XYZ file of C-alpha atoms in Angstrom:
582
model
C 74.108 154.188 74.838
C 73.748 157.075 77.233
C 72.501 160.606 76.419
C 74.798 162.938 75.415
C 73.385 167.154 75.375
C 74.628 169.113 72.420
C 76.970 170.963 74.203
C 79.536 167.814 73.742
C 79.163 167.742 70.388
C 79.363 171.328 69.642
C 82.928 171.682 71.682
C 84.161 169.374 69.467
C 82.947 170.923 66.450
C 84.807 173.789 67.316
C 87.950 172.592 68.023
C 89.437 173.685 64.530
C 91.708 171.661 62.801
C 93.152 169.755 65.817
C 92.459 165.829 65.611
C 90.072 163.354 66.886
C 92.687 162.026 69.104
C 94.822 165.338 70.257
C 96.098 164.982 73.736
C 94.531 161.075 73.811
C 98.280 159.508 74.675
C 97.674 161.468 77.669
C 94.926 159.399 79.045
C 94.057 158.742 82.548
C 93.984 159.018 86.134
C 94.368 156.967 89.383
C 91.271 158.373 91.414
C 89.361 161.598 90.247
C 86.387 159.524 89.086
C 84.319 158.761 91.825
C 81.110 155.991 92.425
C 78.515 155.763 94.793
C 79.907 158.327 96.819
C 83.338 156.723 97.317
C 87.116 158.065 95.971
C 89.410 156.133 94.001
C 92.274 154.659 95.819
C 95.929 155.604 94.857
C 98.241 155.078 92.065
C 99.708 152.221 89.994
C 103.643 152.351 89.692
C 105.105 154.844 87.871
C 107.425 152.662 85.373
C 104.948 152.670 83.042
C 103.897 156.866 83.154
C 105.093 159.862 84.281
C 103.341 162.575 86.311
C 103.929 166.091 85.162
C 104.319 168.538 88.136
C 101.045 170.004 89.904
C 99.664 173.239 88.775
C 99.931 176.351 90.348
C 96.022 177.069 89.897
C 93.648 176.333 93.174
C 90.216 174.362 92.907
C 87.450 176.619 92.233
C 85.825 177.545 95.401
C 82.622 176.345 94.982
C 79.716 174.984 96.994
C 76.627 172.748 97.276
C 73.789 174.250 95.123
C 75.333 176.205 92.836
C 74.832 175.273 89.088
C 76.820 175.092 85.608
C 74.916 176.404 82.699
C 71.775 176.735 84.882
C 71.103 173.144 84.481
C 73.691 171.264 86.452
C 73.085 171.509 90.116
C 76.557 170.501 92.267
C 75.442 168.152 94.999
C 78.298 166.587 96.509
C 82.117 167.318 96.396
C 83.868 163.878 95.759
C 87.542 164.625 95.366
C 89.513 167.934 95.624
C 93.116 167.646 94.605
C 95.706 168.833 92.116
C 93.867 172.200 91.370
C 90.867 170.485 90.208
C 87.556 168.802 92.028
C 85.199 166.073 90.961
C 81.506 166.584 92.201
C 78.644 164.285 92.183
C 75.552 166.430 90.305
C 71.879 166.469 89.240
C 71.101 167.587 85.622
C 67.861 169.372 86.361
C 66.578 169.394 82.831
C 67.257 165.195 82.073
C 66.493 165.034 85.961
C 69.430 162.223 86.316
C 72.466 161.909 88.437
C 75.745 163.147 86.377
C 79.869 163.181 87.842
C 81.474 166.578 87.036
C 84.895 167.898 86.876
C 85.671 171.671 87.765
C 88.854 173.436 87.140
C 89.948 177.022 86.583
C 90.518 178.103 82.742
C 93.692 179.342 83.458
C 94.725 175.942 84.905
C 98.278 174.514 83.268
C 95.996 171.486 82.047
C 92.702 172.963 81.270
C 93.366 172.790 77.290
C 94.357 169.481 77.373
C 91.557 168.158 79.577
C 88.985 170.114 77.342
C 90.562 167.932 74.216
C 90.700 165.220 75.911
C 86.580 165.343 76.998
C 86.239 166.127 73.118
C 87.608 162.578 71.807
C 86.089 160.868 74.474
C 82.799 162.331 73.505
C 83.268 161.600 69.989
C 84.192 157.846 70.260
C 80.705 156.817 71.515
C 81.488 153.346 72.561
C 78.639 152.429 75.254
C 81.610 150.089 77.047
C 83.152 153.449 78.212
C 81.571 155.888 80.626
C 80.300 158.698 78.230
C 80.961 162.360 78.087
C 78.386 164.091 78.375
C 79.240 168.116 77.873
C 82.975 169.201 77.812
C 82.241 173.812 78.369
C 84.788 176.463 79.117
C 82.306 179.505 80.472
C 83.246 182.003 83.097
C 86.170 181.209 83.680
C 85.837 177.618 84.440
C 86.487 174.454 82.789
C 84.018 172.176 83.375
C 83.082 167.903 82.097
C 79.974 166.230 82.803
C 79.949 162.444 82.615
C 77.606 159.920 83.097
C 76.479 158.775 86.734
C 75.940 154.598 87.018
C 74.096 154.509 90.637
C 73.343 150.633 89.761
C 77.419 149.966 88.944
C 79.934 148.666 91.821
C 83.750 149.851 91.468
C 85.671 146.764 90.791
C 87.530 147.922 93.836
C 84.582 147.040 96.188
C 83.885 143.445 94.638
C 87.399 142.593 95.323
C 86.827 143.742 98.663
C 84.524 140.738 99.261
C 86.983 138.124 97.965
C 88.474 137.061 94.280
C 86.305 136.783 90.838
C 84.689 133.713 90.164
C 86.565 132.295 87.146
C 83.746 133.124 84.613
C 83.162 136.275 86.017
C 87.122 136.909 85.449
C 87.035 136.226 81.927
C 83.983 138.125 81.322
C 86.521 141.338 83.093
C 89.109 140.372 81.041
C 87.198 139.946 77.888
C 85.163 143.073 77.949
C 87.782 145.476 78.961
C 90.470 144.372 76.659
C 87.975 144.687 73.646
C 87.118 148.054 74.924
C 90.593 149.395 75.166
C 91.531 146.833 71.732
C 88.582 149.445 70.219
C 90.113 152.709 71.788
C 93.412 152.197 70.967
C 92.566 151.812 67.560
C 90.995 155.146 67.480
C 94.278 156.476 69.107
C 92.761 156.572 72.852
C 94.542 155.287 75.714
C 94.355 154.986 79.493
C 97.201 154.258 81.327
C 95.724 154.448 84.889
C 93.459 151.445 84.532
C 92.790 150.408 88.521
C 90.068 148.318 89.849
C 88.779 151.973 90.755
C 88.128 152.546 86.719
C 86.577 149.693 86.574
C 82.211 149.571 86.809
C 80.473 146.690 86.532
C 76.533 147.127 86.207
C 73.770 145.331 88.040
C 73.284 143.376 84.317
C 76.787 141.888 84.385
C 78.587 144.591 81.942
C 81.771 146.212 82.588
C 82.443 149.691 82.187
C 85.290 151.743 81.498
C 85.334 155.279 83.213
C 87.940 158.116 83.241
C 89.096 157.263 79.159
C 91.237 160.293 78.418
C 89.576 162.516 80.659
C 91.317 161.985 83.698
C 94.820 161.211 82.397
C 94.375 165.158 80.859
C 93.106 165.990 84.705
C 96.462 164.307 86.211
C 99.065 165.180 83.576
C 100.149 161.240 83.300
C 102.277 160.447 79.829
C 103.704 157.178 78.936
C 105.700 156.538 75.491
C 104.565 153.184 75.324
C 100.683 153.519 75.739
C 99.476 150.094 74.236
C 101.736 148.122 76.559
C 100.999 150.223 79.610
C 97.090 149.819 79.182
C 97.813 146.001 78.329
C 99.926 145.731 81.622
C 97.033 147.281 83.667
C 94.558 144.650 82.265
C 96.907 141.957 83.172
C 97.204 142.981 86.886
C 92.677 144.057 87.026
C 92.717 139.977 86.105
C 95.908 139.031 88.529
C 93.690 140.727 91.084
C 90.454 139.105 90.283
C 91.638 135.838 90.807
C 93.574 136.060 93.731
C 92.808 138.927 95.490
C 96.514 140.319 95.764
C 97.845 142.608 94.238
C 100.646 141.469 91.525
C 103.247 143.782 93.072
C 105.186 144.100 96.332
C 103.283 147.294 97.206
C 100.020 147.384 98.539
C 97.248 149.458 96.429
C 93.774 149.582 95.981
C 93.086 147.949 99.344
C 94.791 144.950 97.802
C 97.553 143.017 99.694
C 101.178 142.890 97.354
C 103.283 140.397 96.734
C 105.752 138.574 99.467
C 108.640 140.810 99.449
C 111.837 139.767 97.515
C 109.888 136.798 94.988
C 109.455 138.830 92.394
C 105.933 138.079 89.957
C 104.819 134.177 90.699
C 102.219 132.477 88.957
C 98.564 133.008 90.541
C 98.284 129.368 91.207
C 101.137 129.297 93.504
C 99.327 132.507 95.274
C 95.911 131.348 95.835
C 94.388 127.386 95.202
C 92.165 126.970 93.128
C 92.902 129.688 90.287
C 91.814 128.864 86.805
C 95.160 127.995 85.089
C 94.379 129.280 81.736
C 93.518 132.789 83.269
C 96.328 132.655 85.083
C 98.545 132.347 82.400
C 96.598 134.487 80.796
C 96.936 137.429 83.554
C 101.236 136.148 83.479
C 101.820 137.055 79.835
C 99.664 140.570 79.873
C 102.067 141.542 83.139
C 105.527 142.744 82.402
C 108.736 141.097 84.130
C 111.750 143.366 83.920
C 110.573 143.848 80.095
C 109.872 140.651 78.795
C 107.234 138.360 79.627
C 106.596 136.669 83.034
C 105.071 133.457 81.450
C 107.535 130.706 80.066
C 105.395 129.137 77.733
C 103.606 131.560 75.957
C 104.665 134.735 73.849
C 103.860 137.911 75.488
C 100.481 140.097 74.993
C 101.924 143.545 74.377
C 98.918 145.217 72.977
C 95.048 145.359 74.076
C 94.353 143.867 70.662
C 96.758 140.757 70.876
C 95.209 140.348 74.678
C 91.801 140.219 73.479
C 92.939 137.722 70.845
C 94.046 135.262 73.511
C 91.340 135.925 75.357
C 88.906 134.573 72.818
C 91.044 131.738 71.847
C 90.987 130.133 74.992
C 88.448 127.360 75.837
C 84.927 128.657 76.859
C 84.500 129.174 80.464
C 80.449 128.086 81.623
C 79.210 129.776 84.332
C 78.686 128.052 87.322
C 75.520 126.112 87.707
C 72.723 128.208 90.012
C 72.230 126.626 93.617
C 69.241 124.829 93.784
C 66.993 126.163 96.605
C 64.123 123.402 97.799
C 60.502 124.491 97.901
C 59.374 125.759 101.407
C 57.112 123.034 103.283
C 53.527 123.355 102.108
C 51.658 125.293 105.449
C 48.204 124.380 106.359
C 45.890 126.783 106.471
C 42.561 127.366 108.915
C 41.064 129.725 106.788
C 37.289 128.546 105.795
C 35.949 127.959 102.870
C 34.562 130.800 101.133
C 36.461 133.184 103.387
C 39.951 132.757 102.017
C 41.341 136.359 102.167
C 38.084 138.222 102.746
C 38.258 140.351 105.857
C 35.711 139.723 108.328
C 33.114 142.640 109.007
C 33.111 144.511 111.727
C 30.265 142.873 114.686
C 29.492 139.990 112.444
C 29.377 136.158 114.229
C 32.500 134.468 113.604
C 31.831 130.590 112.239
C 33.990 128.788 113.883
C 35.865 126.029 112.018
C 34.805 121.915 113.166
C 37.707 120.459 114.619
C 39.371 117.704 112.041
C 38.465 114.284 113.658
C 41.415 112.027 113.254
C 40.648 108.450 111.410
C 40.290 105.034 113.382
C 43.539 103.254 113.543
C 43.850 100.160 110.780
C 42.754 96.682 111.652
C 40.264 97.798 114.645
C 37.352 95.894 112.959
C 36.260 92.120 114.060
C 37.709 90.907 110.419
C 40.836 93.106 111.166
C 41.477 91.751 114.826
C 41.193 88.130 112.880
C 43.443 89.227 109.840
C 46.399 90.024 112.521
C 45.979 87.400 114.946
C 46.708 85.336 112.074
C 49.470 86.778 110.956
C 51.580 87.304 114.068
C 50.566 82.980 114.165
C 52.357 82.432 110.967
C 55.628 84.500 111.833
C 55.983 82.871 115.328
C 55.281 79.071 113.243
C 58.197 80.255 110.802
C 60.766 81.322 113.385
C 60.352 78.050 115.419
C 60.928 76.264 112.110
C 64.223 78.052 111.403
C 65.785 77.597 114.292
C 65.079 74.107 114.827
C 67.128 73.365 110.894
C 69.764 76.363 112.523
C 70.714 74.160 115.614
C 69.966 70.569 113.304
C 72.847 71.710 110.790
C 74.723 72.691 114.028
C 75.032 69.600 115.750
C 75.145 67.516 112.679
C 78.761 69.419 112.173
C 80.092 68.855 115.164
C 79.542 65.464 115.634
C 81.778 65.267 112.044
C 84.935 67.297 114.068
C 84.282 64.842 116.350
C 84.735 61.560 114.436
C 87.623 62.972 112.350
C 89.663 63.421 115.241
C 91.129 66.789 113.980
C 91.562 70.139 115.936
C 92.779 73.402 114.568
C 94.695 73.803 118.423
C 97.117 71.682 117.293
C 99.430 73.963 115.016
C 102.357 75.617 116.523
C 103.924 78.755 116.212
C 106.810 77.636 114.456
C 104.564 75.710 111.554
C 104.196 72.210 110.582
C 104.517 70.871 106.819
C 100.557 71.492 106.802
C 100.880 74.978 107.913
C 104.256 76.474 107.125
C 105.973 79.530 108.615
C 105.392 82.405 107.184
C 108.665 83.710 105.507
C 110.217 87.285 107.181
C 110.336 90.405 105.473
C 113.685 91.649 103.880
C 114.427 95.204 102.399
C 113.716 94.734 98.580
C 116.748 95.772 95.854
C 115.405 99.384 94.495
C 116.650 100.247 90.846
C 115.202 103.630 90.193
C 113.201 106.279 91.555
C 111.069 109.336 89.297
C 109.060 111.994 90.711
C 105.329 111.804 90.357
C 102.924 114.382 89.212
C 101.495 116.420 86.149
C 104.316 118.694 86.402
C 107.568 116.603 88.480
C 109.020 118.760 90.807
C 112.857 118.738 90.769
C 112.843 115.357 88.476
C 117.065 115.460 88.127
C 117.011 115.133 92.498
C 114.669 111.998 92.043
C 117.502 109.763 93.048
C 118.683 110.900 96.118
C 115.627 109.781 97.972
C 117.143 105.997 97.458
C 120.988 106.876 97.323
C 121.237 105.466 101.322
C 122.657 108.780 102.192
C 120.917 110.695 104.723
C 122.767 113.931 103.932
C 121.116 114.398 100.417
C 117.196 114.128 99.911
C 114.372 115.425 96.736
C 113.273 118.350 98.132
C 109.890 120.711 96.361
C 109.979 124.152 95.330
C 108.230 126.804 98.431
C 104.813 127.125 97.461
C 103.136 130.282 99.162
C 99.769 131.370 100.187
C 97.051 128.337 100.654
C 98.062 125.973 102.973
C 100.485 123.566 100.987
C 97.629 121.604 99.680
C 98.662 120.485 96.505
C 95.123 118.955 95.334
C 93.959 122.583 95.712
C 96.195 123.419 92.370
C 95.735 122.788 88.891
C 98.834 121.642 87.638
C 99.297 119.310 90.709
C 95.649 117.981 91.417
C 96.924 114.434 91.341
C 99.519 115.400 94.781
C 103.200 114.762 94.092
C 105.956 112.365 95.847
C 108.270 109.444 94.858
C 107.660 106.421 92.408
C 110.451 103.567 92.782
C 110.976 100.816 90.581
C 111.869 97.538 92.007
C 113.142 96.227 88.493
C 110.096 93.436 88.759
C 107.172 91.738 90.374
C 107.449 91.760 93.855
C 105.441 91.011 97.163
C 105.787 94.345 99.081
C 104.979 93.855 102.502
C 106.193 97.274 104.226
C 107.560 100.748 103.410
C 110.318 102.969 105.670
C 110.800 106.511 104.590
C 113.176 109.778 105.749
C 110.380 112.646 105.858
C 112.353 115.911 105.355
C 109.849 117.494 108.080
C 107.340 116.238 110.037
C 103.680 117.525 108.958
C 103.261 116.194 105.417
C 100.164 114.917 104.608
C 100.763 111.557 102.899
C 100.052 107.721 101.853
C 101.708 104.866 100.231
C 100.306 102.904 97.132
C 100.772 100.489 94.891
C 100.660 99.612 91.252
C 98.741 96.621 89.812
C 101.518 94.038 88.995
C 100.571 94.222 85.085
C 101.831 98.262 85.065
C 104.551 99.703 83.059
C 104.721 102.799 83.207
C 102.225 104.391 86.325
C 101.375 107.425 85.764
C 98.090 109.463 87.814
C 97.089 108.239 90.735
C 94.446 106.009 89.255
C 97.661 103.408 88.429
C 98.083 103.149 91.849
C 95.024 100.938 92.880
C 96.744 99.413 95.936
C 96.952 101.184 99.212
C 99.461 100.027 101.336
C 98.532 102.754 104.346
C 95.761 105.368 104.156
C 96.411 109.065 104.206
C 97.357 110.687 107.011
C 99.911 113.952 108.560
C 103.381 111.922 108.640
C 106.023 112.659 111.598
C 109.670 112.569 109.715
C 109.794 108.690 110.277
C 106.947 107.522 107.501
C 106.020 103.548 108.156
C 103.587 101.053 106.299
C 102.989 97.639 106.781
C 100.453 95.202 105.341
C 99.282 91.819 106.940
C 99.084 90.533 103.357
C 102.214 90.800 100.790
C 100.948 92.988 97.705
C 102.272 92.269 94.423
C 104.051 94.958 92.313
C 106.673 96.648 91.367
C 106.421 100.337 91.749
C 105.339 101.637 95.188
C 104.136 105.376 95.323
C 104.779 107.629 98.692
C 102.252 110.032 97.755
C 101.717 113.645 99.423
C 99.204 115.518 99.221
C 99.809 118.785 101.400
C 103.118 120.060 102.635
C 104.820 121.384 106.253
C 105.206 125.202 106.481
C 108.896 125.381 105.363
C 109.932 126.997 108.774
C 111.535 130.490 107.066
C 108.613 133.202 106.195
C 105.112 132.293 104.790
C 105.563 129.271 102.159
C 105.039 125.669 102.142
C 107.692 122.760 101.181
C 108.496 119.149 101.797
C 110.690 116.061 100.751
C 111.795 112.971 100.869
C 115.386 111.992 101.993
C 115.241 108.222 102.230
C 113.000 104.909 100.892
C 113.450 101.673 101.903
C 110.627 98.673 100.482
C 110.248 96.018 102.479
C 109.080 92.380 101.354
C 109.041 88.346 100.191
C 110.947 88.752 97.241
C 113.787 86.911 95.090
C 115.823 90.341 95.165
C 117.087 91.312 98.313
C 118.966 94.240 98.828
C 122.827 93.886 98.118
């Protein structure tokens, strides 16, 4: 736990009668905390607070050098705005770095920032930045904080590209406990940005600007638990895929697609842990209730951080092994090995390394191989004399049996009949395949013979249509029909709805019921490949089932904005079978 001087604790000793948390609902701000020299970006949407109107006051005019309570030397100006300025400083008497905030006393939110800086100071929860001195002298009002110059602003990580998914749910986890443990003292936040976000060179997160800068900004909301809870849900929306979880841009964060609304981070980026997703879904807020359709809505920090630690422990990922550099020889000497050599002494030099004979150059050795290259060239000779023995000894029995394999014909004798032709195959049903079926109700008009109706997907947006890339549709998706039994399945014609989907046609094993992941589908019929809209597959030999999978695996842009989608508008099986098509 940081420092604190006396000075915080005395301004909270004398604030009279007034409570631990007075002014706390007013909590936070979108950018007057600074890091590592750098300014918080700009503000959240304002359905969830409510900005009063600027002061009239100005920023005290004030300079590098000059210092607060002769011990807190201003060094940099950080932000100026709003009648207020934040200032990067050097507390001469702890000699460490320290973040101050200046305002005039007679500012319309100086009393209000001062009680804010006094229940921040009294909490003493080392997940928050502390408050270090909260003074009204000389007509300024002034709050020193702590300085982290090991920390990174959330902000910049996401800069580099999403959160790995353990390093997600150790954001989540830590900052919803934090705010779970604020809110229970009657602190809130309300402007919680990737900006207020630390996280130290030891892995912890950090919570800046608690109170403090809500007081500086003038932001209110009646409905403080569910704001803060909100803002957690879009830090984790943004750590795992690196967008922003509303149509504006903020935070230099792309927004959503225009007009879409909140989708699920899986359908954003591939590759997103699902339960973290769903997790990020039901802390967001749809239009009041919650975006996710399976789960109940987290409304407070407290029920977050419960369904944070119910969820299934995530490892973190296993270190990269790195191979040991190539041992180096060496021409130091013996005796010499990192002793410098004095100056005008005779330099030894080293005897050159002579290389050993090469094997077998002795009389005995000469012998030893002579005889062995004798033995191989006795043992090849004796091979291929019994090779060409066997040889003729075959031939001369084609010969005396009077039998040729030239003498078949192309339309067959009773010894060799004709193969029969292939005939499209009667098709009873059709289902859609995958962990979650797209569409399962249009199924049917992929076999229906009409060219006008087809099963078409959902638009997926933002990675490239590849649907092994998503959780909930690892195993691909596409079309399972049922040929009511057994059959031998010798070719497959499909409809594409687009050319450009990335697909191949399987088989079941004939013993299979009811198929369901991709491991029931043992036989491939053609191997995977980008499809024009005409899909064909033929095999030289019949296969024997009775449900034939076209299975795709990445879909065609869909041709109108951004997203990805495909289909299937007709199937026709082609085989051997005892039920041809009616």
């Amino acid at each position: 736990m940081a420092e604190r001087s006396t000075a915080a604790v005395d301004v909270a000793d004398n604030s009279g009668n007034e409570p631990l948390t007075a002014q706390a609902a007013q909590a936070t701000s979108d950018g007057v905390d600074t890091q590592n020299g750098r300014a918080a970006d700009g503000p959240m949407p304002d359905k969830d607070g409510e900005r009063t109107n600027a002061a009239p006051a100005a920023a005290p005019e004030l300079h590098s050098g000059h210092k607060l309570a002769r011990r807190y030397r201003l060094e940099e100006c950080v932000t100026r705005v709003d009648g207020f300025s934040s200032w990067r400083a050097m507390d001469e008497k702890l000699r460490r770095a320290v973040g101050v905030h200046l305002m005039p006393a007679d500012h319309a939110r100086a009393r209000s920032v001062l009680a804010a800086a006094r229940s921040s100071a009294l909490l003493g929860d080392p997940r928050f930045v502390q408050v270090l001195d909260a003074v009204e002298e000389n007509d300024l009002v002034y709050v020193v904080h702590e300085w982290l110059p090991d920390a990174t602003e959330l902000t910049a990580l996401l800069a580099a590209g999403p959160l790995e998914a353990h390093e997600a749910y150790q954001l989540v986890s830590q900052v919803s406990q934090a705010m779970a443990a604020a809110h229970r003292e009657g602190l809130a936040h309300l402007r919680l940005t990737p900006s207020a976000i630390l996280r130290t060179s030891t892995g912890q997160y950090r919570i800046r600007g608690l109170a403090v800068n809500a007081a500086l900004r003038g932001i209110t909301s009646e409905t403080p638990q569910r704001a803060d809870t909100e803002a957690i849900g879009a830090l984790l929306y943004a750590a795992l895929t690196q967008r922003w979880p509303y149509e504006s841009d903020a935070y230099g964060l792309t927004g959503l697609p225009k007009g879409v609304g909140l989708i699920a981070p899986d359908q954003v980026r591939a590759g997103v842990h699902r339960g973290l997703g769903e997790l990020a879904m039901r802390a967001l807020a749809n239009d009041g209730a919650t975006a996710s359709r399976q789960e109940p809505a987290c409304t407070t920090p407290d029920e977050l951080a419960k369904a944070v630690a119910a969820m299934p422990r995530i490892r973190p990922p296993e270190p990269a092994f790195t191979a040991p550099p190539e041992y180096q020889h060496t021409t130091y000497q013996q005796g010499n090995y990192g002793r410098p050599t004095p100056p005008g002494a005779n330099t030894v030099q080293s005897r050159p390394v002579v290389p050993p004979p090469p094997p077998l150059q002795s009389r005995t050795g000469k012998v030893l191989k002579w005889g062995v290259a004798a033995l191989l060239i006795a043992a090849l000779g004796l091979g291929s004399w019994q090779l060409a023995d066997r040889l003729l000894g075959r031939g001369n029995q084609q010969g005396n049996s009077g039998t040729s394999n030239n003498n078949t014909t192309s339309g067959g004798t009773d010894d060799n009949p004709k193969p029969p032709e292939s005939a499209p195959l009667r098709i009873t049903g059709a289902s859609v395949f995958g962990k979650e079926p797209i569409k399962p109700e249009d199924a049917d008009k992929a076999i229906d013979k009409n060219p006008d109706t087809a099963w078409i997907t959902k638009i997926f947006y933002g990675y490239g249509g590849k649907f092994g890339n998503l959780d909930s549709y690892d195993d691909g998706s596409g079309i399972v029909v049922d040929l009511g039994s057994v059959q031998e399945v010798t070719g497959v014609n499909a409809e594409m709805l687009a050319a450009g989907h990335k697909v191949e046609v399987r088989a079941a094993s004939p013993e299979a019921s009811t198929p369901r992941g991709i491991s029931d589908f043992p036989q491939e019929l053609s191997k995977p490949g980008t499809a024009g809209k005409k899909l064909q597959a033929t095999t030289d030999t019949p296969v024997k089932t009775r449900f034939v999978l076209i299975h795709i695996t990445a879909l065609p842009a869909a041709g109108d904005g951004d997203g990805f989608r495909g289909g299937v508008k007709e199937i026709q099986i082609l085989g051997i079978g005892d039920q041809p098509t009616p």
